[in-house]
Structures are given as C-alpha cells and as structure tokens.
Amino acid sequence: EVQLVESGGGLVQPGGSLRLSCAASGFTVSSNYMSWVRQAPGKGLEWVSVIYSGGSTYYADSVKGRFTISRDNSKNTLYLQMNSLRAEDTAVYYCARGRIVDYGSGSYAYFDYWGQGTLATVSS
Amino acid sequence: SSELTQDPAVSVALGQTVRITCQGDSLRSYYASWYQQKPGQAPVLVIYGKNNRPSGIPDRFSGSSSGNTASLTITGAQAEDEADYYCNSRDSSGDHLRVFGTGTKVTVL
C-alpha cells in the first residue's frame, strides 16, 4: 500500500528556516516524480516544487532561491528545505507522488497519491 | 506563471448533473487532471489524462477537453460529492512547472 507521511511543520519566525520531511512506503521515492504542493489557510492549492527520478529539480517562482527539494534514497524520504521564510509561506504542505504518461504526440502528468499534510506557520 | 481559471462555486440538485470548467492557455496543448478536496482532508485524484478514473472513483465522474477548456462532469451528483475541486496542468511558462486552478466549491442541494 502506498503511503506518504509528512512531518516537520511548526511555528517559525519570519526569516527563519524549516525542513519538511515526507516518508514514503509502498514504492521507491527515487524512482518517481515527486512534488510538494501547499495550501494557505482558506485558500487554494499551489504547486511548489518537483524532483524527477533523474534528480532534476524545479520550483515555482514564489519559492525559487529560498526552497530546496531533495530526497534521501536510503530513507525513502522526500524533503523540502525552506529558508528565508515569509508570512505568506504559511500553509499546509503536502507531498505528492506524480506519474508521467507518454503517448504518441506528447505526455502528461498527474498526482496519484498525497500525504495528509503538515502545517508550517510563519509568524512573529 | 500561467493561470487556470475556475468558477468559484456551483450548486447542483441531488441526482442531477454538474459540469466544472477550467480555462487556460496551457490546456490547448496539455491534459488537465482533477482533484477533489473535502474540508480538512488531502486532495484526491478523480480524473487524469483524456478521461481516466483511478481505481475506486465512481463512474459518475468524467472528464473532457475542448480548446482552452477542460471540464469535469459529475453525472448524478451525490451528497458525498460536495467538496472543492481543482484542476492541474503544465504551466505554459515552463516545461517542468505545474499550476493548479483557482478551485470550485460544489454544493449538492
């Protein structure tokens, strides 16, 4: 059974740092396309970052240069290092497993499994 | 980044049909996926690709696409379908970036 369990959220002051973890079971993180998605209180979903199986990483403009996505293959765990945090980074952060499907004229991706989320609050 | 626009809210009578739309330039080239989110819960995938349902998703959920608009249709809405729904697709500003729609609150009357 595929499971994703996030941890590491909490209260941090503006300008501080947090590292979120997403422990996976039932599949291998390093063989999959993995993303972080966040949701500010009362707001919609916002895509944050992705790491491909090959190790390439990409970020939303809102977090580029401040957040780093990584993984530990030995622990089968995904991470999100968040630095220089701002009040607007306050959100529930979800990790999600992505799938990429290649078809004749292109490809598409989707997120088939999600964790339960961890809340990061940036406030003084 | 590009945008995917959804109507903020729609309502449907129990057992009737509702269509939720998602508009954006990237949808002319890329399929959308759709997610259901109930209060306090993580999103759940309901439709992906041209019109595919994951295991366990009822066949009353279906997807379609035309031009710059992707649609999620619930045929015979049930009380348990009341939730927020989000589309997701590739961000047209970058091959590897993703973007979510603004979300639609579905109320079943």
PDB file of C-alpha atoms in Angstrom:
ATOM      1  CA  GLU A   1       0.000   0.000   0.000  1.00  0.00           C
ATOM      2  CA  VAL A   2       1.328   3.427  -0.972  1.00  0.00           C
ATOM      3  CA  GLN A   3       1.620   5.856   1.928  1.00  0.00           C
ATOM      4  CA  LEU A   4       3.110   9.322   2.320  1.00  0.00           C
ATOM      5  CA  VAL A   5       3.588  10.822   5.781  1.00  0.00           C
ATOM      6  CA  GLU A   6       4.744  14.423   6.158  1.00  0.00           C
ATOM      7  CA  SER A   7       6.369  15.894   9.243  1.00  0.00           C
ATOM      8  CA  GLY A   8       8.478  18.852  10.289  1.00  0.00           C
ATOM      9  CA  GLY A   9       5.929  21.625  10.266  1.00  0.00           C
ATOM     10  CA  GLY A  10       5.656  24.113  13.087  1.00  0.00           C
ATOM     11  CA  LEU A  11       5.888  27.744  14.092  1.00  0.00           C
ATOM     12  CA  VAL A  12       8.869  29.751  12.854  1.00  0.00           C
ATOM     13  CA  GLN A  13       9.674  33.457  12.817  1.00  0.00           C
ATOM     14  CA  PRO A  14       9.941  35.402   9.556  1.00  0.00           C
ATOM     15  CA  GLY A  15      13.374  34.911   8.064  1.00  0.00           C
ATOM     16  CA  GLY A  16      13.743  31.510   9.716  1.00  0.00           C
ATOM     17  CA  SER A  17      14.025  28.012   8.309  1.00  0.00           C
ATOM     18  CA  LEU A  18      12.146  24.727   8.411  1.00  0.00           C
ATOM     19  CA  ARG A  19      12.806  21.330   6.881  1.00  0.00           C
ATOM     20  CA  LEU A  20       9.793  19.272   5.950  1.00  0.00           C
ATOM     21  CA  SER A  21      10.008  15.515   5.502  1.00  0.00           C
ATOM     22  CA  CYS A  22       7.797  13.094   3.607  1.00  0.00           C
ATOM     23  CA  ALA A  23       8.371   9.446   4.454  1.00  0.00           C
ATOM     24  CA  ALA A  24       7.176   7.097   1.745  1.00  0.00           C
ATOM     25  CA  SER A  25       6.212   3.442   1.868  1.00  0.00           C
ATOM     26  CA  GLY A  26       4.916   1.036  -0.738  1.00  0.00           C
ATOM     27  CA  PHE A  27       7.076   2.490  -3.522  1.00  0.00           C
ATOM     28  CA  THR A  28      10.543   3.935  -4.118  1.00  0.00           C
ATOM     29  CA  VAL A  29      10.835   7.724  -3.961  1.00  0.00           C
ATOM     30  CA  SER A  30      13.975   7.847  -6.103  1.00  0.00           C
ATOM     31  CA  SER A  31      12.210   6.076  -8.991  1.00  0.00           C
ATOM     32  CA  ASN A  32       9.334   8.533  -9.093  1.00  0.00           C
ATOM     33  CA  TYR A  33       8.408  12.110  -9.900  1.00  0.00           C
ATOM     34  CA  MET A  34       7.684  13.754  -6.520  1.00  0.00           C
ATOM     35  CA  SER A  35       6.220  17.148  -5.729  1.00  0.00           C
ATOM     36  CA  TRP A  36       5.369  19.492  -2.889  1.00  0.00           C
ATOM     37  CA  VAL A  37       2.067  21.347  -3.002  1.00  0.00           C
ATOM     38  CA  ARG A  38       0.902  23.883  -0.425  1.00  0.00           C
ATOM     39  CA  GLN A  39      -2.373  25.400   0.669  1.00  0.00           C
ATOM     40  CA  ALA A  40      -2.568  28.621   2.644  1.00  0.00           C
ATOM     41  CA  PRO A  41      -5.393  28.776   5.207  1.00  0.00           C
ATOM     42  CA  GLY A  42      -8.722  29.119   3.414  1.00  0.00           C
ATOM     43  CA  LYS A  43      -7.030  29.302   0.011  1.00  0.00           C
ATOM     44  CA  GLY A  44      -6.491  27.045  -2.994  1.00  0.00           C
ATOM     45  CA  LEU A  45      -3.741  24.619  -3.892  1.00  0.00           C
ATOM     46  CA  GLU A  46      -0.380  25.979  -5.051  1.00  0.00           C
ATOM     47  CA  TRP A  47       2.265  23.822  -6.697  1.00  0.00           C
ATOM     48  CA  VAL A  48       5.673  24.416  -5.077  1.00  0.00           C
ATOM     49  CA  SER A  49       8.381  22.107  -6.414  1.00  0.00           C
ATOM     50  CA  VAL A  50       9.212  18.852  -8.191  1.00  0.00           C
ATOM     51  CA  ILE A  51      12.096  16.389  -8.269  1.00  0.00           C
ATOM     52  CA  TYR A  52      12.354  13.940 -11.127  1.00  0.00           C
ATOM     53  CA  SER A  53      13.653  10.409 -10.825  1.00  0.00           C
ATOM     54  CA  GLY A  54      16.832  11.555 -12.552  1.00  0.00           C
ATOM     55  CA  GLY A  55      17.369  14.213  -9.887  1.00  0.00           C
ATOM     56  CA  SER A  56      16.380  17.362 -11.793  1.00  0.00           C
ATOM     57  CA  THR A  57      14.535  19.893  -9.669  1.00  0.00           C
ATOM     58  CA  TYR A  58      12.198  22.781 -10.461  1.00  0.00           C
ATOM     59  CA  TYR A  59      10.428  25.432  -8.400  1.00  0.00           C
ATOM     60  CA  ALA A  60       7.545  27.854  -8.517  1.00  0.00           C
ATOM     61  CA  ASP A  61       8.697  31.444  -8.913  1.00  0.00           C
ATOM     62  CA  SER A  62       7.308  32.253  -5.452  1.00  0.00           C
ATOM     63  CA  VAL A  63       9.850  29.979  -3.728  1.00  0.00           C
ATOM     64  CA  LYS A  64      12.773  29.824  -6.156  1.00  0.00           C
ATOM     65  CA  GLY A  65      16.056  30.592  -4.445  1.00  0.00           C
ATOM     66  CA  ARG A  66      14.595  30.037  -0.962  1.00  0.00           C
ATOM     67  CA  PHE A  67      13.323  26.434  -1.024  1.00  0.00           C
ATOM     68  CA  THR A  68      15.211  23.255  -1.929  1.00  0.00           C
ATOM     69  CA  ILE A  69      13.659  19.901  -2.705  1.00  0.00           C
ATOM     70  CA  SER A  70      15.754  16.786  -2.131  1.00  0.00           C
ATOM     71  CA  ARG A  71      15.495  13.107  -1.237  1.00  0.00           C
ATOM     72  CA  ASP A  72      17.340  10.514   0.803  1.00  0.00           C
ATOM     73  CA  ASN A  73      17.237   7.234  -1.065  1.00  0.00           C
ATOM     74  CA  SER A  74      18.375   5.205   1.944  1.00  0.00           C
ATOM     75  CA  LYS A  75      15.453   6.527   3.972  1.00  0.00           C
ATOM     76  CA  ASN A  76      12.984   6.596   1.066  1.00  0.00           C
ATOM     77  CA  THR A  77      12.135  10.135   2.141  1.00  0.00           C
ATOM     78  CA  LEU A  78      11.475  13.409   0.338  1.00  0.00           C
ATOM     79  CA  TYR A  79      12.448  16.755   1.869  1.00  0.00           C
ATOM     80  CA  LEU A  80      11.696  20.422   1.450  1.00  0.00           C
ATOM     81  CA  GLN A  81      14.222  22.796   2.975  1.00  0.00           C
ATOM     82  CA  MET A  82      12.577  26.177   3.419  1.00  0.00           C
ATOM     83  CA  ASN A  83      14.773  29.205   4.127  1.00  0.00           C
ATOM     84  CA  SER A  84      14.116  32.940   4.414  1.00  0.00           C
ATOM     85  CA  LEU A  85      10.533  32.196   5.321  1.00  0.00           C
ATOM     86  CA  ARG A  86       7.847  34.823   4.965  1.00  0.00           C
ATOM     87  CA  ALA A  87       4.361  35.171   6.409  1.00  0.00           C
ATOM     88  CA  GLU A  88       2.931  34.268   3.010  1.00  0.00           C
ATOM     89  CA  ASP A  89       4.631  30.860   3.187  1.00  0.00           C
ATOM     90  CA  THR A  90       2.210  29.897   5.971  1.00  0.00           C
ATOM     91  CA  ALA A  91       0.367  26.860   4.634  1.00  0.00           C
ATOM     92  CA  VAL A  92      -0.310  23.182   4.882  1.00  0.00           C
ATOM     93  CA  TYR A  93       2.376  21.476   2.822  1.00  0.00           C
ATOM     94  CA  TYR A  94       1.521  18.236   1.033  1.00  0.00           C
ATOM     95  CA  CYS A  95       3.882  15.856  -0.678  1.00  0.00           C
ATOM     96  CA  ALA A  96       2.505  14.010  -3.681  1.00  0.00           C
ATOM     97  CA  ARG A  97       3.676  11.229  -5.959  1.00  0.00           C
ATOM     98  CA  GLY A  98       3.452  12.120  -9.620  1.00  0.00           C
ATOM     99  CA  ARG A  99       3.055   9.912 -12.657  1.00  0.00           C
ATOM    100  CA  ILE A 100       4.143  10.788 -16.170  1.00  0.00           C
ATOM    101  CA  VAL A 101       2.397   9.197 -19.135  1.00  0.00           C
ATOM    102  CA  ASP A 102       3.934   9.327 -22.595  1.00  0.00           C
ATOM    103  CA  TYR A 103       1.563   8.984 -25.522  1.00  0.00           C
ATOM    104  CA  GLY A 104       2.041   9.343 -29.254  1.00  0.00           C
ATOM    105  CA  SER A 105       2.112  13.116 -29.526  1.00  0.00           C
ATOM    106  CA  GLY A 106       3.128  14.192 -26.053  1.00  0.00           C
ATOM    107  CA  SER A 107       2.986  13.444 -22.370  1.00  0.00           C
ATOM    108  CA  TYR A 108       1.021  14.416 -19.299  1.00  0.00           C
ATOM    109  CA  ALA A 109       1.475  14.178 -15.566  1.00  0.00           C
ATOM    110  CA  TYR A 110      -0.776  13.841 -12.564  1.00  0.00           C
ATOM    111  CA  PHE A 111      -0.532  13.266  -8.803  1.00  0.00           C
ATOM    112  CA  ASP A 112      -1.943   9.924  -7.718  1.00  0.00           C
ATOM    113  CA  TYR A 113      -1.044   9.769  -4.016  1.00  0.00           C
ATOM    114  CA  TRP A 114      -0.923  12.546  -1.440  1.00  0.00           C
ATOM    115  CA  GLY A 115       0.178  12.759   2.161  1.00  0.00           C
ATOM    116  CA  GLN A 116      -2.039  14.170   4.899  1.00  0.00           C
ATOM    117  CA  GLY A 117      -0.074  17.433   5.045  1.00  0.00           C
ATOM    118  CA  THR A 118       1.962  19.309   7.633  1.00  0.00           C
ATOM    119  CA  LEU A 119       1.293  22.888   8.734  1.00  0.00           C
ATOM    120  CA  ALA A 120       4.055  25.470   8.593  1.00  0.00           C
ATOM    121  CA  THR A 121       3.261  28.761  10.288  1.00  0.00           C
ATOM    122  CA  VAL A 122       5.496  31.796   9.793  1.00  0.00           C
ATOM    123  CA  SER A 123       4.757  34.437  12.377  1.00  0.00           C
ATOM    124  CA  SER A 124       6.477  36.599  14.944  1.00  0.00           C
TER     125      SER A 124
ATOM    126  CA  SER B   1       3.389  31.602 -14.392  1.00  0.00           C
ATOM    127  CA  SER B   2       0.241  30.800 -16.341  1.00  0.00           C
ATOM    128  CA  GLU B   3      -3.205  30.662 -14.798  1.00  0.00           C
ATOM    129  CA  LEU B   4      -6.028  28.157 -14.761  1.00  0.00           C
ATOM    130  CA  THR B   5      -9.380  29.779 -14.062  1.00  0.00           C
ATOM    131  CA  GLN B   6     -12.354  28.044 -12.471  1.00  0.00           C
ATOM    132  CA  ASP B   7     -15.759  29.312 -11.368  1.00  0.00           C
ATOM    133  CA  PRO B   8     -15.595  29.876  -7.586  1.00  0.00           C
ATOM    134  CA  ALA B   9     -18.781  27.973  -6.790  1.00  0.00           C
ATOM    135  CA  VAL B  10     -21.515  25.893  -8.371  1.00  0.00           C
ATOM    136  CA  SER B  11     -24.536  24.107  -6.947  1.00  0.00           C
ATOM    137  CA  VAL B  12     -26.361  21.009  -8.124  1.00  0.00           C
ATOM    138  CA  ALA B  13     -29.508  19.246  -7.010  1.00  0.00           C
ATOM    139  CA  LEU B  14     -29.083  15.747  -5.671  1.00  0.00           C
ATOM    140  CA  GLY B  15     -29.018  13.288  -8.561  1.00  0.00           C
ATOM    141  CA  GLN B  16     -28.554  15.944 -11.230  1.00  0.00           C
ATOM    142  CA  THR B  17     -25.559  16.708 -13.430  1.00  0.00           C
ATOM    143  CA  VAL B  18     -22.962  19.421 -12.890  1.00  0.00           C
ATOM    144  CA  ARG B  19     -20.047  20.461 -15.066  1.00  0.00           C
ATOM    145  CA  ILE B  20     -16.997  22.228 -13.650  1.00  0.00           C
ATOM    146  CA  THR B  21     -14.744  24.048 -16.090  1.00  0.00           C
ATOM    147  CA  CYS B  22     -11.085  25.028 -16.061  1.00  0.00           C
ATOM    148  CA  GLN B  23      -9.774  27.571 -18.570  1.00  0.00           C
ATOM    149  CA  GLY B  24      -6.205  28.346 -19.507  1.00  0.00           C
ATOM    150  CA  ASP B  25      -3.891  28.645 -22.464  1.00  0.00           C
ATOM    151  CA  SER B  26      -1.836  25.608 -21.453  1.00  0.00           C
ATOM    152  CA  LEU B  27      -4.934  23.422 -21.828  1.00  0.00           C
ATOM    153  CA  ARG B  28      -4.760  23.827 -25.599  1.00  0.00           C
ATOM    154  CA  SER B  29      -1.711  21.565 -25.504  1.00  0.00           C
ATOM    155  CA  TYR B  30      -1.769  19.637 -22.231  1.00  0.00           C
ATOM    156  CA  TYR B  31      -4.296  17.473 -20.432  1.00  0.00           C
ATOM    157  CA  ALA B  32      -5.634  18.530 -17.055  1.00  0.00           C
ATOM    158  CA  SER B  33      -6.009  16.318 -14.013  1.00  0.00           C
ATOM    159  CA  TRP B  34      -8.748  16.888 -11.445  1.00  0.00           C
ATOM    160  CA  TYR B  35      -8.675  16.655  -7.641  1.00  0.00           C
ATOM    161  CA  GLN B  36     -11.432  16.536  -5.058  1.00  0.00           C
ATOM    162  CA  GLN B  37     -10.759  18.006  -1.628  1.00  0.00           C
ATOM    163  CA  LYS B  38     -13.078  17.782   1.348  1.00  0.00           C
ATOM    164  CA  PRO B  39     -12.622  20.003   4.425  1.00  0.00           C
ATOM    165  CA  GLY B  40      -9.602  19.048   6.487  1.00  0.00           C
ATOM    166  CA  GLN B  41      -8.513  16.350   4.053  1.00  0.00           C
ATOM    167  CA  ALA B  42      -5.817  15.950   1.434  1.00  0.00           C
ATOM    168  CA  PRO B  43      -6.750  16.205  -2.248  1.00  0.00           C
ATOM    169  CA  VAL B  44      -7.812  13.043  -4.050  1.00  0.00           C
ATOM    170  CA  LEU B  45      -7.237  12.404  -7.761  1.00  0.00           C
ATOM    171  CA  VAL B  46     -10.533  11.856  -9.623  1.00  0.00           C
ATOM    172  CA  ILE B  47      -9.663  12.284 -13.327  1.00  0.00           C
ATOM    173  CA  TYR B  48      -6.400  12.235 -15.303  1.00  0.00           C
ATOM    174  CA  GLY B  49      -5.384  12.219 -18.943  1.00  0.00           C
ATOM    175  CA  LYS B  50      -8.020  12.243 -21.658  1.00  0.00           C
ATOM    176  CA  ASN B  51     -10.701  10.758 -19.348  1.00  0.00           C
ATOM    177  CA  ASN B  52      -9.261   8.238 -16.908  1.00  0.00           C
ATOM    178  CA  ARG B  53     -10.516   7.441 -13.424  1.00  0.00           C
ATOM    179  CA  PRO B  54      -8.292   5.945 -10.718  1.00  0.00           C
ATOM    180  CA  SER B  55      -9.442   2.774  -9.063  1.00  0.00           C
ATOM    181  CA  GLY B  56     -12.202   3.495  -6.568  1.00  0.00           C
ATOM    182  CA  ILE B  57     -13.507   6.671  -8.226  1.00  0.00           C
ATOM    183  CA  PRO B  58     -17.163   6.278  -9.236  1.00  0.00           C
ATOM    184  CA  ASP B  59     -18.012   6.317 -12.933  1.00  0.00           C
ATOM    185  CA  ARG B  60     -20.282   9.317 -12.403  1.00  0.00           C
ATOM    186  CA  PHE B  61     -17.062  11.374 -12.672  1.00  0.00           C
ATOM    187  CA  SER B  62     -15.857  12.068 -16.217  1.00  0.00           C
ATOM    188  CA  GLY B  63     -13.511  14.469 -17.952  1.00  0.00           C
ATOM    189  CA  SER B  64     -13.341  16.183 -21.318  1.00  0.00           C
ATOM    190  CA  SER B  65     -11.450  18.932 -23.069  1.00  0.00           C
ATOM    191  CA  SER B  66     -12.002  21.405 -25.910  1.00  0.00           C
ATOM    192  CA  GLY B  67      -9.734  24.227 -26.942  1.00  0.00           C
ATOM    193  CA  ASN B  68      -8.509  26.057 -23.853  1.00  0.00           C
ATOM    194  CA  THR B  69     -11.110  24.494 -21.544  1.00  0.00           C
ATOM    195  CA  ALA B  70     -11.046  21.273 -19.549  1.00  0.00           C
ATOM    196  CA  SER B  71     -14.223  20.037 -17.891  1.00  0.00           C
ATOM    197  CA  LEU B  72     -15.108  17.710 -15.054  1.00  0.00           C
ATOM    198  CA  THR B  73     -18.673  16.377 -15.124  1.00  0.00           C
ATOM    199  CA  ILE B  74     -20.474  14.708 -12.254  1.00  0.00           C
ATOM    200  CA  THR B  75     -23.488  12.814 -13.600  1.00  0.00           C
ATOM    201  CA  GLY B  76     -25.989  12.031 -10.864  1.00  0.00           C
ATOM    202  CA  ALA B  77     -24.336  14.032  -8.078  1.00  0.00           C
ATOM    203  CA  GLN B  78     -24.402  12.517  -4.609  1.00  0.00           C
ATOM    204  CA  ALA B  79     -24.224  14.223  -1.233  1.00  0.00           C
ATOM    205  CA  GLU B  80     -20.682  12.932  -0.756  1.00  0.00           C
ATOM    206  CA  ASP B  81     -19.558  14.788  -3.887  1.00  0.00           C
ATOM    207  CA  GLU B  82     -19.856  18.108  -2.070  1.00  0.00           C
ATOM    208  CA  ALA B  83     -16.270  19.344  -1.997  1.00  0.00           C
ATOM    209  CA  ASP B  84     -13.738  21.682  -3.565  1.00  0.00           C
ATOM    210  CA  TYR B  85     -12.448  20.651  -6.979  1.00  0.00           C
ATOM    211  CA  TYR B  86      -9.154  21.732  -8.529  1.00  0.00           C
ATOM    212  CA  CYS B  87      -7.717  21.228 -11.984  1.00  0.00           C
ATOM    213  CA  ASN B  88      -3.975  20.938 -12.582  1.00  0.00           C
ATOM    214  CA  SER B  89      -1.853  21.057 -15.685  1.00  0.00           C
ATOM    215  CA  ARG B  90       1.504  22.036 -17.031  1.00  0.00           C
ATOM    216  CA  ASP B  91       2.423  25.676 -16.597  1.00  0.00           C
ATOM    217  CA  SER B  92       2.853  27.187 -20.040  1.00  0.00           C
ATOM    218  CA  SER B  93       5.712  29.352 -18.750  1.00  0.00           C
ATOM    219  CA  GLY B  94       7.956  26.351 -18.165  1.00  0.00           C
ATOM    220  CA  ASP B  95       8.003  22.752 -19.356  1.00  0.00           C
ATOM    221  CA  HIS B  96       8.555  21.321 -15.898  1.00  0.00           C
ATOM    222  CA  LEU B  97       6.350  23.620 -13.884  1.00  0.00           C
ATOM    223  CA  ARG B  98       2.808  22.819 -12.776  1.00  0.00           C
ATOM    224  CA  VAL B  99      -0.145  25.031 -11.974  1.00  0.00           C
ATOM    225  CA  PHE B 100      -3.432  24.464 -10.150  1.00  0.00           C
ATOM    226  CA  GLY B 101      -6.742  26.027 -10.994  1.00  0.00           C
ATOM    227  CA  THR B 102      -8.379  28.519  -8.676  1.00  0.00           C
ATOM    228  CA  GLY B 103     -10.794  25.887  -7.382  1.00  0.00           C
ATOM    229  CA  THR B 104     -14.554  25.343  -7.488  1.00  0.00           C
ATOM    230  CA  LYS B 105     -16.746  24.725  -4.449  1.00  0.00           C
ATOM    231  CA  VAL B 106     -19.502  22.260  -5.372  1.00  0.00           C
ATOM    232  CA  THR B 107     -22.610  22.298  -3.199  1.00  0.00           C
ATOM    233  CA  VAL B 108     -25.126  19.456  -3.507  1.00  0.00           C
ATOM    234  CA  LEU B 109     -28.621  20.670  -2.653  1.00  0.00           C
TER     235      LEU B 109
END
